[in-house]
PDB file of C-alpha atoms in Angstrom:
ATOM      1  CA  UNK A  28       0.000   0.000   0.000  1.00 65.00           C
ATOM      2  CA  UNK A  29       1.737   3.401  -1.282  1.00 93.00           C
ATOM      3  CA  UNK A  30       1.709   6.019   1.750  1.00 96.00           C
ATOM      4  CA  UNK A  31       3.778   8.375   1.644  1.00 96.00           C
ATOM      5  CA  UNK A  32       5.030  10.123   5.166  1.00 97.00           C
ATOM      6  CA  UNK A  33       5.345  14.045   4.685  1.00 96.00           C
ATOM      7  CA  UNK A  34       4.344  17.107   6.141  1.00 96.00           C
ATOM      8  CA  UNK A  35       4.016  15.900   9.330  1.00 95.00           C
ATOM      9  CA  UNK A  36       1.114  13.334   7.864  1.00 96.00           C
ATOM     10  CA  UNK A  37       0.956  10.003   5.743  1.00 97.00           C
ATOM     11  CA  UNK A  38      -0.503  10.321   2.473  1.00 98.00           C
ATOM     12  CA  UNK A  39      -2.040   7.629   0.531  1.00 98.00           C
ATOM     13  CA  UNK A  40      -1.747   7.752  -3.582  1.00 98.00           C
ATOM     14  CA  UNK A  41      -1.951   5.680  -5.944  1.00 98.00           C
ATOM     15  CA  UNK A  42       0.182   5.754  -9.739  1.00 98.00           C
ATOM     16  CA  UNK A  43      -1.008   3.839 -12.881  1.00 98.00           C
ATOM     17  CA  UNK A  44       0.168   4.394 -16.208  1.00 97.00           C
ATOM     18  CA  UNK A  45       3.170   6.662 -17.821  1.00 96.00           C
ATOM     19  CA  UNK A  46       3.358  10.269 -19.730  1.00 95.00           C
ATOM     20  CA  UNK A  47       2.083  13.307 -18.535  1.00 96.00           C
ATOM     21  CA  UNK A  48       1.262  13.134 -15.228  1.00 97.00           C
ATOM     22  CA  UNK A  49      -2.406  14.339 -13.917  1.00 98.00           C
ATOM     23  CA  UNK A  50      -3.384  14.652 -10.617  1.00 98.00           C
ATOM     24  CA  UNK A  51      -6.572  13.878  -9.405  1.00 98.00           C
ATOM     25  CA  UNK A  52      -8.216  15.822  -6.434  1.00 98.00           C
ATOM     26  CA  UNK A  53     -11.559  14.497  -4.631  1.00 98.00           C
ATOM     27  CA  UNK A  54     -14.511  15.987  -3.713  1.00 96.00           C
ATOM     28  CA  UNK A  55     -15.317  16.222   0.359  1.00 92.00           C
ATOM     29  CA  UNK A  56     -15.703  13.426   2.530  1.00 89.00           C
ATOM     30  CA  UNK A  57     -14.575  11.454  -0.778  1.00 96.00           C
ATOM     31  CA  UNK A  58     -11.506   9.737  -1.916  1.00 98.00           C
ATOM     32  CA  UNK A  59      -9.464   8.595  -4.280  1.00 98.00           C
ATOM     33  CA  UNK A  60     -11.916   5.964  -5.287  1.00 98.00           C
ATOM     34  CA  UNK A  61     -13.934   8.668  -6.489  1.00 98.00           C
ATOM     35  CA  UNK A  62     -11.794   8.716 -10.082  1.00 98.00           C
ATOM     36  CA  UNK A  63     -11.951   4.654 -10.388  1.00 98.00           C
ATOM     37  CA  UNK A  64     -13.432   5.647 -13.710  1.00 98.00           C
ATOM     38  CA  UNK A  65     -10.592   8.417 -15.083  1.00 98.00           C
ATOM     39  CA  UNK A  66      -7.907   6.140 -13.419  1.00 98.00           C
ATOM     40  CA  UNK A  67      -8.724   3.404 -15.888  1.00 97.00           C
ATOM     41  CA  UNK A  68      -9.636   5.465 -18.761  1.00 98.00           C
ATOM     42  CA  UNK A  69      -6.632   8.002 -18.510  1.00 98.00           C
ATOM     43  CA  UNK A  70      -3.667   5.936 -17.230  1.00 98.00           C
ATOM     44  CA  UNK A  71      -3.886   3.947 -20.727  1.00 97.00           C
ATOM     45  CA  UNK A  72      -2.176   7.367 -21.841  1.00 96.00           C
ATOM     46  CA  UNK A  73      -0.907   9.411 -19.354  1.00 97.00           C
ATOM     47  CA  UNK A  74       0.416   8.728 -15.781  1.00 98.00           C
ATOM     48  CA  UNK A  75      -2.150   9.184 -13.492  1.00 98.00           C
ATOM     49  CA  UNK A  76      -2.203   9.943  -9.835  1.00 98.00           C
ATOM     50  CA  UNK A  77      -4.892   9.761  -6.930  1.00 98.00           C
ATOM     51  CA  UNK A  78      -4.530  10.349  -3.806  1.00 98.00           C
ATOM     52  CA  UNK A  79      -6.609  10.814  -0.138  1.00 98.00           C
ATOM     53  CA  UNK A  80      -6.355  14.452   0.672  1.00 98.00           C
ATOM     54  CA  UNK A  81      -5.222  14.539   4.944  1.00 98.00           C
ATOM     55  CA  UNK A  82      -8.331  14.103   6.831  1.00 97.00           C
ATOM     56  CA  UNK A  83     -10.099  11.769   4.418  1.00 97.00           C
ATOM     57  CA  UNK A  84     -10.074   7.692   3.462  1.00 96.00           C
ATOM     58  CA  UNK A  85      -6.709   6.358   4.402  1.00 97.00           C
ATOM     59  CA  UNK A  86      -4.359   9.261   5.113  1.00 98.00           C
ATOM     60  CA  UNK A  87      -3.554  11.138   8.151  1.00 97.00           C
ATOM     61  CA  UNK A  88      -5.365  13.092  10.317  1.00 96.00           C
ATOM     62  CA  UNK A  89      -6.682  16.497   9.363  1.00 96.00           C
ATOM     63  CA  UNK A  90      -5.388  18.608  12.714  1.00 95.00           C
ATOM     64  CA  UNK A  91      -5.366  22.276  10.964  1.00 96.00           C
ATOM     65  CA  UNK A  92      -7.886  24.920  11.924  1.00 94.00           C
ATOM     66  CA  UNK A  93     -10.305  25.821   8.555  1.00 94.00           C
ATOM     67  CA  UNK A  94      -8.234  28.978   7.411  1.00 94.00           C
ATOM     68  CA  UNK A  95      -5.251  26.550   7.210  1.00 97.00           C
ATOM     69  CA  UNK A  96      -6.342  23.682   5.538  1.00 98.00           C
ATOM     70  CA  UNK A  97      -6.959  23.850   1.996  1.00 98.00           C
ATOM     71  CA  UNK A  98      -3.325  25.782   2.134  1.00 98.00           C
ATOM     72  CA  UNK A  99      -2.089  22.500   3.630  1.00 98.00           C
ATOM     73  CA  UNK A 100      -3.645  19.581   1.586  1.00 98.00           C
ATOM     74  CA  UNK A 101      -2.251  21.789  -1.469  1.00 98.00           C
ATOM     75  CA  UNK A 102       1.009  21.810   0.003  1.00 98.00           C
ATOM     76  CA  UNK A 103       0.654  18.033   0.778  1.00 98.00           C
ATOM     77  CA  UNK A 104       0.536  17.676  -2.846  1.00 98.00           C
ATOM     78  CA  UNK A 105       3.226  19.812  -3.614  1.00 98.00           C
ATOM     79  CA  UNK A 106       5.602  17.449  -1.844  1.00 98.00           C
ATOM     80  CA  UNK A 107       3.676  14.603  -3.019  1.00 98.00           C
ATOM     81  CA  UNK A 108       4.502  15.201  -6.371  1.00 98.00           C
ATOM     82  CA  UNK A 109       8.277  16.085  -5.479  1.00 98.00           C
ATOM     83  CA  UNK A 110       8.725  12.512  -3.982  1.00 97.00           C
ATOM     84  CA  UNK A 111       7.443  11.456  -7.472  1.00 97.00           C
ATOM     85  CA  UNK A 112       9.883  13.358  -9.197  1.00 97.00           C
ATOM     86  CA  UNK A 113       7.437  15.421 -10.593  1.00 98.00           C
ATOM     87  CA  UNK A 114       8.333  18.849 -11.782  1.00 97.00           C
ATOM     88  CA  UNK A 115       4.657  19.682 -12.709  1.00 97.00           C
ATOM     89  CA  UNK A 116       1.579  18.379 -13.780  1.00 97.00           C
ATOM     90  CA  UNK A 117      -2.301  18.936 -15.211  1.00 97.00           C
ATOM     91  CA  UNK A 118      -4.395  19.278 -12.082  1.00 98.00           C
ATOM     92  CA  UNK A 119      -8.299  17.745 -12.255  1.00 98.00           C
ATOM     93  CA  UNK A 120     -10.450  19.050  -9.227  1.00 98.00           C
ATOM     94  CA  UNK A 121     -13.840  18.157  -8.289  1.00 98.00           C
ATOM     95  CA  UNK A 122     -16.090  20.061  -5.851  1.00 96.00           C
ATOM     96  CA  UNK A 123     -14.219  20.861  -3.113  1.00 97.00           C
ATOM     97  CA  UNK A 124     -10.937  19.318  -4.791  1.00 98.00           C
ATOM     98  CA  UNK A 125     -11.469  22.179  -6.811  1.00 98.00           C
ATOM     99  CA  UNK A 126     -10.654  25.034  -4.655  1.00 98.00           C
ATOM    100  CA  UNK A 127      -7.471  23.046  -3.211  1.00 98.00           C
ATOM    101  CA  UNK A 128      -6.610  22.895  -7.161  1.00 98.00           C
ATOM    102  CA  UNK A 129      -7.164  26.580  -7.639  1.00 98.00           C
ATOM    103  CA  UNK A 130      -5.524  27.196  -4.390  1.00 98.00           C
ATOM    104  CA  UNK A 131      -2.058  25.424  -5.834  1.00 98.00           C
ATOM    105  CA  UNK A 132      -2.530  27.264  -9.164  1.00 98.00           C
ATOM    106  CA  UNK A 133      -2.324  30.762  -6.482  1.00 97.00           C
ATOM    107  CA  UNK A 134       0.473  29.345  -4.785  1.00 98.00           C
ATOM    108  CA  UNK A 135       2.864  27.563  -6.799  1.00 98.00           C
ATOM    109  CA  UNK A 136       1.692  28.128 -10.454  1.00 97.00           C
ATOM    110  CA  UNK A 137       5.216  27.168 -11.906  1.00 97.00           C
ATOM    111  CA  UNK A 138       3.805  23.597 -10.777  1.00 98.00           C
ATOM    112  CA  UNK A 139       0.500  23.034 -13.070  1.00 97.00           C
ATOM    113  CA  UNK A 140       0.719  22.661 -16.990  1.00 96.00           C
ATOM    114  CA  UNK A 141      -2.783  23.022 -16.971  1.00 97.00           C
ATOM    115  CA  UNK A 142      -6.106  22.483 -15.038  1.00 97.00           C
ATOM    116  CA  UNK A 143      -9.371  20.868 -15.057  1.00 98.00           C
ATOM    117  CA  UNK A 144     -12.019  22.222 -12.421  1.00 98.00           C
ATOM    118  CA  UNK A 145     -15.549  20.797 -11.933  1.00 98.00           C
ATOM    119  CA  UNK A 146     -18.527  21.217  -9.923  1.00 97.00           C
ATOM    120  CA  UNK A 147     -16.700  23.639  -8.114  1.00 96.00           C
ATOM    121  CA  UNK A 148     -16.518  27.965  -7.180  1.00 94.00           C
ATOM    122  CA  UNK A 149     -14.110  30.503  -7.052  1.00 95.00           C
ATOM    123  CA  UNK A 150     -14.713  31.969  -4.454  1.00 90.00           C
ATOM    124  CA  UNK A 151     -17.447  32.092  -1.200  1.00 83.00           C
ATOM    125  CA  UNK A 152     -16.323  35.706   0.305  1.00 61.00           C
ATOM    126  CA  UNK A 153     -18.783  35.825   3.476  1.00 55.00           C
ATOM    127  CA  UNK A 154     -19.293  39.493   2.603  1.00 50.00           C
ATOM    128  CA  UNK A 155     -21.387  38.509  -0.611  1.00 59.00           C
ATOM    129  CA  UNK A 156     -25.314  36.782  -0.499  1.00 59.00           C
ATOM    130  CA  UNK A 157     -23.834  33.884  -1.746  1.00 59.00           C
ATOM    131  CA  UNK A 158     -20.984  33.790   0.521  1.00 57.00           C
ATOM    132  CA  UNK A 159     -23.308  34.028   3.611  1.00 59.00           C
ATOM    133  CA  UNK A 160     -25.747  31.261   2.250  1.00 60.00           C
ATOM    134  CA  UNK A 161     -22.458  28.657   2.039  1.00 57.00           C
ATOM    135  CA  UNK A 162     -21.789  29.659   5.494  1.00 54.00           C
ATOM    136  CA  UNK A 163     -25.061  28.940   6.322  1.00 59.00           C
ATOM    137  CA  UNK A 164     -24.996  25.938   4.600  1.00 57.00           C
ATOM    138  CA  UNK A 165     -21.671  24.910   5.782  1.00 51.00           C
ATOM    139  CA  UNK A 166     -23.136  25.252   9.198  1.00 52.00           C
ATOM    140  CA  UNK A 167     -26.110  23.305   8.832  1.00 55.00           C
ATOM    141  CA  UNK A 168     -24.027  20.328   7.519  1.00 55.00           C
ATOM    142  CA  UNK A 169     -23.127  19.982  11.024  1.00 57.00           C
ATOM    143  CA  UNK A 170     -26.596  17.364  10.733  1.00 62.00           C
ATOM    144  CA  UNK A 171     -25.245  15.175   8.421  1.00 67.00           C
ATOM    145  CA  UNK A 172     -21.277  14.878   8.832  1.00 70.00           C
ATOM    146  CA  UNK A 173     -22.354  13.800  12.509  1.00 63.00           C
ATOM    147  CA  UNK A 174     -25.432  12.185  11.972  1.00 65.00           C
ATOM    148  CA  UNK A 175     -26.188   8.156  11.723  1.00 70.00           C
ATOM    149  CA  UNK A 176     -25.449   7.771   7.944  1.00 70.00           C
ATOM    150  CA  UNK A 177     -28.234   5.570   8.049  1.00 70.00           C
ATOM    151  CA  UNK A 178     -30.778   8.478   8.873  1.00 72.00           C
ATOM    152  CA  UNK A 179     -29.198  10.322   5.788  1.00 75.00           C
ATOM    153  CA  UNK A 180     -28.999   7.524   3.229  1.00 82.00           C
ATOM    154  CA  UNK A 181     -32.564   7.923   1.407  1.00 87.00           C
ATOM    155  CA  UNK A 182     -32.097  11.619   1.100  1.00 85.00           C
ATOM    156  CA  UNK A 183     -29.220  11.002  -0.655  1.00 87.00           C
ATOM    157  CA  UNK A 184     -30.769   8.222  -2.454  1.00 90.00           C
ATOM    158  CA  UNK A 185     -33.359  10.211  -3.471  1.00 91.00           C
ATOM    159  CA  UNK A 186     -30.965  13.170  -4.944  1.00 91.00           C
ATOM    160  CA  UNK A 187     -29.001  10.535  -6.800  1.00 94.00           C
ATOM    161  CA  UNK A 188     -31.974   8.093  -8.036  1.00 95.00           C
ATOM    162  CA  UNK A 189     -30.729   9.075 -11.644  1.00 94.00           C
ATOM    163  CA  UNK A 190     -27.162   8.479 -11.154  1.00 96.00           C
ATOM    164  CA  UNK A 191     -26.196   5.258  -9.734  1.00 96.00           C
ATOM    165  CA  UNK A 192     -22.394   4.934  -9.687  1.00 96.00           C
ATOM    166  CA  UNK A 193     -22.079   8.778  -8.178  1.00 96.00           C
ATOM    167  CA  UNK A 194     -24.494   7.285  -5.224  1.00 95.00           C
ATOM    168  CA  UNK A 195     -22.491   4.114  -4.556  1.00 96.00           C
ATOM    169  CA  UNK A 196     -19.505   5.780  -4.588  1.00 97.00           C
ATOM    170  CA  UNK A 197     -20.687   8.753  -1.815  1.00 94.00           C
ATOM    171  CA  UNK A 198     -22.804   6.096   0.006  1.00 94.00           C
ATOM    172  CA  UNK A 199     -19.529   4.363   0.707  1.00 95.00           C
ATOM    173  CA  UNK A 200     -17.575   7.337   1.551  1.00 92.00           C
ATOM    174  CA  UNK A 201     -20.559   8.401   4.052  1.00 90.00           C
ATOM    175  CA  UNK A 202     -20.560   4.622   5.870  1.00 91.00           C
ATOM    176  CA  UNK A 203     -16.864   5.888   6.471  1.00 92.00           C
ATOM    177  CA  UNK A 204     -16.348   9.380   6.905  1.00 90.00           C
ATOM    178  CA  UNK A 205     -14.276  10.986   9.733  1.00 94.00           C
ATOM    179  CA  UNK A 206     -17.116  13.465  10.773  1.00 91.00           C
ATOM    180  CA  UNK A 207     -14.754  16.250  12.727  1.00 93.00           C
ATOM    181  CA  UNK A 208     -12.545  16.321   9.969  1.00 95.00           C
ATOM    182  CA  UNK A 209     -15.553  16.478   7.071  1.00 93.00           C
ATOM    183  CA  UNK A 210     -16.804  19.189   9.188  1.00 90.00           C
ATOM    184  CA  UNK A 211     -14.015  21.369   9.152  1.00 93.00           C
ATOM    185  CA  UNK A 212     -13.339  20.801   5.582  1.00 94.00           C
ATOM    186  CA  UNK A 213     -16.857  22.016   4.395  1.00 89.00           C
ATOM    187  CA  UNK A 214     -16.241  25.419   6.907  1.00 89.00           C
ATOM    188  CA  UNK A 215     -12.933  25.801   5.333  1.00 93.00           C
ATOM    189  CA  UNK A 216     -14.859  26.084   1.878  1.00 90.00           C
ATOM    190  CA  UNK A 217     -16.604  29.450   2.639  1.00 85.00           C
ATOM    191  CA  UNK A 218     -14.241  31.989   3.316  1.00 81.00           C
ATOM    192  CA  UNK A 219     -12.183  31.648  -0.093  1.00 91.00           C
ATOM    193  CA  UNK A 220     -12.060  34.034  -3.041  1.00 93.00           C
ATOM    194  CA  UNK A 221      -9.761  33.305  -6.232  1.00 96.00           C
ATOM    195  CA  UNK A 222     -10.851  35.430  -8.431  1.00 93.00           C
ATOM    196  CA  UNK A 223      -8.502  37.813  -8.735  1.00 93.00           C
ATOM    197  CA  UNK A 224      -5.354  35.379  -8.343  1.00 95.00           C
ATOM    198  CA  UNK A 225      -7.761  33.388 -11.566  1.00 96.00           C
ATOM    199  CA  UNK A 226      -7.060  36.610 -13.877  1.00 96.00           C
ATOM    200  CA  UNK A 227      -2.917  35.990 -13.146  1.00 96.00           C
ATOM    201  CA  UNK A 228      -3.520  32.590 -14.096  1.00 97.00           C
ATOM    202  CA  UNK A 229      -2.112  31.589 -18.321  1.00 95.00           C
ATOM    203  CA  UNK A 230      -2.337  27.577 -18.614  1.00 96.00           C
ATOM    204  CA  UNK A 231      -5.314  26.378 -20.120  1.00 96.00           C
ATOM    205  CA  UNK A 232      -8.191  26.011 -18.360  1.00 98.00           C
ATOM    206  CA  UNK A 233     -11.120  23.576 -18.559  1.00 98.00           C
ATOM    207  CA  UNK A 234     -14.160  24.536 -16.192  1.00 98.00           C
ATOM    208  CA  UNK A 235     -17.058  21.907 -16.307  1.00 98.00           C
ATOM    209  CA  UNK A 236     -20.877  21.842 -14.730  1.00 98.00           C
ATOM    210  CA  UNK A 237     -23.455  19.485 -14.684  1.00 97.00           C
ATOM    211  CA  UNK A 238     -26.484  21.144 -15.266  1.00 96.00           C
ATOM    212  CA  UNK A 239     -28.780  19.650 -12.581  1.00 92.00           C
ATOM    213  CA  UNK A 240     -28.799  23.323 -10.751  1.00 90.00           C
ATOM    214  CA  UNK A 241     -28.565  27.161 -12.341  1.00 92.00           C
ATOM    215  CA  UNK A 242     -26.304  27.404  -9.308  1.00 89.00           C
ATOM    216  CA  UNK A 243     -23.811  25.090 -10.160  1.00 92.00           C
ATOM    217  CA  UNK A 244     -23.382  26.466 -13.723  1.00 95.00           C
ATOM    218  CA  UNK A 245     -23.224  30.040 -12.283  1.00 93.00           C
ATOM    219  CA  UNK A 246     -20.314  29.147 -10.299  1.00 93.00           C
ATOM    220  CA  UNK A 247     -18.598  27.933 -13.024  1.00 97.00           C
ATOM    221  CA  UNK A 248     -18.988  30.335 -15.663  1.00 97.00           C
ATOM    222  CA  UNK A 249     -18.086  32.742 -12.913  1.00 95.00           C
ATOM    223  CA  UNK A 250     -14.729  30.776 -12.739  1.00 97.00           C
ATOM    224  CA  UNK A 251     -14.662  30.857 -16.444  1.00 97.00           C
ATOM    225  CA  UNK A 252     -14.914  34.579 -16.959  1.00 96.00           C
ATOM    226  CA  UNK A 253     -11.625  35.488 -14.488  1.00 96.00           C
ATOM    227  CA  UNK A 254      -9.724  33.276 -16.195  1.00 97.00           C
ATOM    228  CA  UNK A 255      -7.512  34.138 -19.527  1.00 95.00           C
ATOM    229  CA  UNK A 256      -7.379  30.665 -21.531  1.00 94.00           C
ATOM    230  CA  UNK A 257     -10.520  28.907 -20.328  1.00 96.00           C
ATOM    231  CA  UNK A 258     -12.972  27.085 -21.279  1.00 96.00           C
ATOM    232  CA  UNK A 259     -16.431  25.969 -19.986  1.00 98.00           C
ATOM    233  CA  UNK A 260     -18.498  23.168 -20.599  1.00 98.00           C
ATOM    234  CA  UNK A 261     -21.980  21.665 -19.697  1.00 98.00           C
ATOM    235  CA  UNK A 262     -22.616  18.308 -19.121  1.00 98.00           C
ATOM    236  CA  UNK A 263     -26.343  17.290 -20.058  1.00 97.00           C
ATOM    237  CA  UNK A 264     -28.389  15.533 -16.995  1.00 97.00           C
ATOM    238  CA  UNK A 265     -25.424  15.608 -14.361  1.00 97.00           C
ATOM    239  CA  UNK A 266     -24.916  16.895 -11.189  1.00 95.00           C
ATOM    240  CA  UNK A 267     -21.857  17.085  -8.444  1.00 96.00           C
ATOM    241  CA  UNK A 268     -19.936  15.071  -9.069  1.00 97.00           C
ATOM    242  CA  UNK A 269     -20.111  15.145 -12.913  1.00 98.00           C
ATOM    243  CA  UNK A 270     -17.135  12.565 -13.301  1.00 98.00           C
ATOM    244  CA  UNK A 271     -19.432  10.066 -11.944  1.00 98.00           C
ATOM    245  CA  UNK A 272     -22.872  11.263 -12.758  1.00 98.00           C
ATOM    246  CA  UNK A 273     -21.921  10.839 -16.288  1.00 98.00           C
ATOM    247  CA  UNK A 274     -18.407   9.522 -16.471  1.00 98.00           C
ATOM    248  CA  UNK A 275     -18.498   8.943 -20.362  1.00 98.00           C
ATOM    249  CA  UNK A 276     -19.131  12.402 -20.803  1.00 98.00           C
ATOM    250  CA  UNK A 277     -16.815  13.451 -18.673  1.00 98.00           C
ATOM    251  CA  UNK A 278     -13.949  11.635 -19.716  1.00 98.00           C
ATOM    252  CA  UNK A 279     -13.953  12.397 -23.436  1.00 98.00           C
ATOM    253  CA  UNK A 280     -14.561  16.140 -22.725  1.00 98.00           C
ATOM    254  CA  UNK A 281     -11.397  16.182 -20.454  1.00 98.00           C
ATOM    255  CA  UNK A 282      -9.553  14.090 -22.635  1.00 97.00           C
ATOM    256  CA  UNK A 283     -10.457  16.396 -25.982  1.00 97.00           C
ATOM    257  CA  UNK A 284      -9.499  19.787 -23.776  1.00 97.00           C
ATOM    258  CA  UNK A 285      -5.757  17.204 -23.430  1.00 96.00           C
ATOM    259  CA  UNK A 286      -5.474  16.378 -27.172  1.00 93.00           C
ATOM    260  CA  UNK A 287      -6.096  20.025 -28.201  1.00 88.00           C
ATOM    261  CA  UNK A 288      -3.713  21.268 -25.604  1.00 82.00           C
ATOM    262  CA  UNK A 289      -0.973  18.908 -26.972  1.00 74.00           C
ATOM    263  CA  UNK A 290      -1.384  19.654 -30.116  1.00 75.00           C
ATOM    264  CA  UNK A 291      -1.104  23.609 -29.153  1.00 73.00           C
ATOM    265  CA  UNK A 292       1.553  22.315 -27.190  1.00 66.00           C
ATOM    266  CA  UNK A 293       0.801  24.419 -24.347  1.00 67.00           C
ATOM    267  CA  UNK A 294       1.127  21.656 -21.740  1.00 66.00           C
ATOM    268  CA  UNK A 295       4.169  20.170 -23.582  1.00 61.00           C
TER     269      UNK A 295
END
C-alpha cells in the first residue's frame, strides 16, 4: 500500500500508467476511489495519480484549523509530487478538490501545466449573499457529517436516483467518513475568493458543470470569466460530481481539452 510520510502526515496515492502526469483531487468526505473511472480510462495514456487528501479515506489526520487547511492539503501535494519526481503536472479538481486545485494554481503556479475544475466555485467571500448562504450551509451540515449515515442515506438516495455509480460511490464514503474532519473541511470552503489570483492565471483552463442546478453552472462560468485561456463546458443531466454522474461524458470532454492542448503544445 503506497503512503507516503510528509508534512508531518501520511498520504495515501496511488500511480497507474506513464506520460504526462495528472493529478486527481476528490470531492469532500470522498476519496481517491472517487476517479476509479478516469484512473482506468486516462492511465492507458498518461500517468495518473490519486490520492486521499489529509483528513479523508486512508491518510492522516486532518489537525489544521479551517483557514489553514486547503493551504495545507495543497502543500501536501506539492511534496507529493516532489517525492514522485514530478516537476509539474495537469491538475483535475472536483467540488471541493477544486478550490485546493485553484488554491495550488495561487500558490505555486510554476507547478500546473494546466487544469481541469468541476462542480466547483471561485470563491465564497462571506461578505457577498452567496458567501453568507455557504456559510449557512456549511453550518447546517453539522446534521449530516455527525449524523447516523443511516438516517441520511434515502435523502441522498433520493438526490441521486438518476445516477447510480455517483451514489455508490458517496454512500460508501458516508458509511466511512471521519465526521470532525468532514466538518471542518466544508467550513474551510466558505471563506475563499480566487478570483482575482484566476485573472494571473495563463495555462489552459477547462471549467465543467453538470447542469442539474442554475447554481452550479453560475459558479462555473463565474470561474470561467476570471480566467484568460478557459474554457467551460456543460454536461447534459449531471450533477456534483459530474465525473461520476456521467463519467463517459466526462472523460472524453477532459480528454479532448488534453489532445487540443498537446497539439497547441501548451502543456508540452
Amino acid at each position: 500500500m503506497p503512503v507516503a510520510q510528509l508534512n508531518g502526515t501520511s498520504l495515501y496515492y496511488e500511480v497507474q500508467g506513464s506520460g504526462m502526469p495528472i493529478v486527481f483531487v476528490h470531492g469532500t468526505g470522498l476519496t481517491h476511489t472517487m476517479f476509479k473511472p478516469q484512473l482506468e480510462h486516462f492511465s492507458k495514456k498518461y500517468q495518473v495519480i490519486v490520492c486521499d487528501l489529509r483528513g479523508n479515506g486512508k491518510s492522516g489526520k486532518l489537525m489544521q484549523q479551517p483557514e489553514d487547511i486547503i493551504e495545507t492539503q495543497s502543500l501536501d501535494l506539492i511534496m507529493l509530487m516532489n517525492n514522485l519526481h514530478l516537476r509539474d503536472a495537469v491538475f483535475v479538481g472536483i467540488s471541493y478538490g477544486g478550490l485546493v486545485v485553484q488554491h495550488i494554481a495561487k500558490q505555486y503556479p510554476e507547478r500546473v501545466r494546466a487544469m481541469v475544475v468541476a462542480d466547483s466555485f471561485c470563491r465564497s467571500e462571506v461578505s457577498t449573499l452567496i458567501g453568507k448562504l455557504q456559510l449557512m450551509a456549511a453550518y447546517c451540515s453539522l446534521i449530516t457529517c455527525f449524523a447516523p449515515t443511516e438516517l441520511v442515506l434515502p435523502s441522498l438516495r433520493l438526490l441521486y436516483r438518476r445516477w447510480n455509480c455517483a451514489y455508490s460511490e458517496i454512500r460508501k464514503c458516508m458509511l466511512e467518513k471521519r465526521p470532525s474532519e468532514l466538518y471542518r473541511q466544508r467550513l474551510a470552503a466558505t471563506r475563499l475568493d480566487y478570483s482575482l489570483h484566476l485573472k494571473l492565471f495563463t495555462r489552459p483552463v477547462l471549467c465543467i458543470s453538470g447542469d442539474f442546478t442554475e447554481y452550479g453552472i453560475h459558479c462555473m462560468k463565474e470561474m470561467a470569466e476570471q480566467l484568460p485561456h478557459a474554457q467551460l463546458e456543460i454536461i447534459p443531466d449531471s450533477s456534483d460530481p459530474s465525473n461520476l454522474c456521467q463519467p463517459e461524458m466526462f472523460n472524453g470532454i477532459v480528454a479532448q481539452f488534453l489532445e487540443k492542448q498537446h497539439e497547441e503544445r501548451q502543456i508540452l
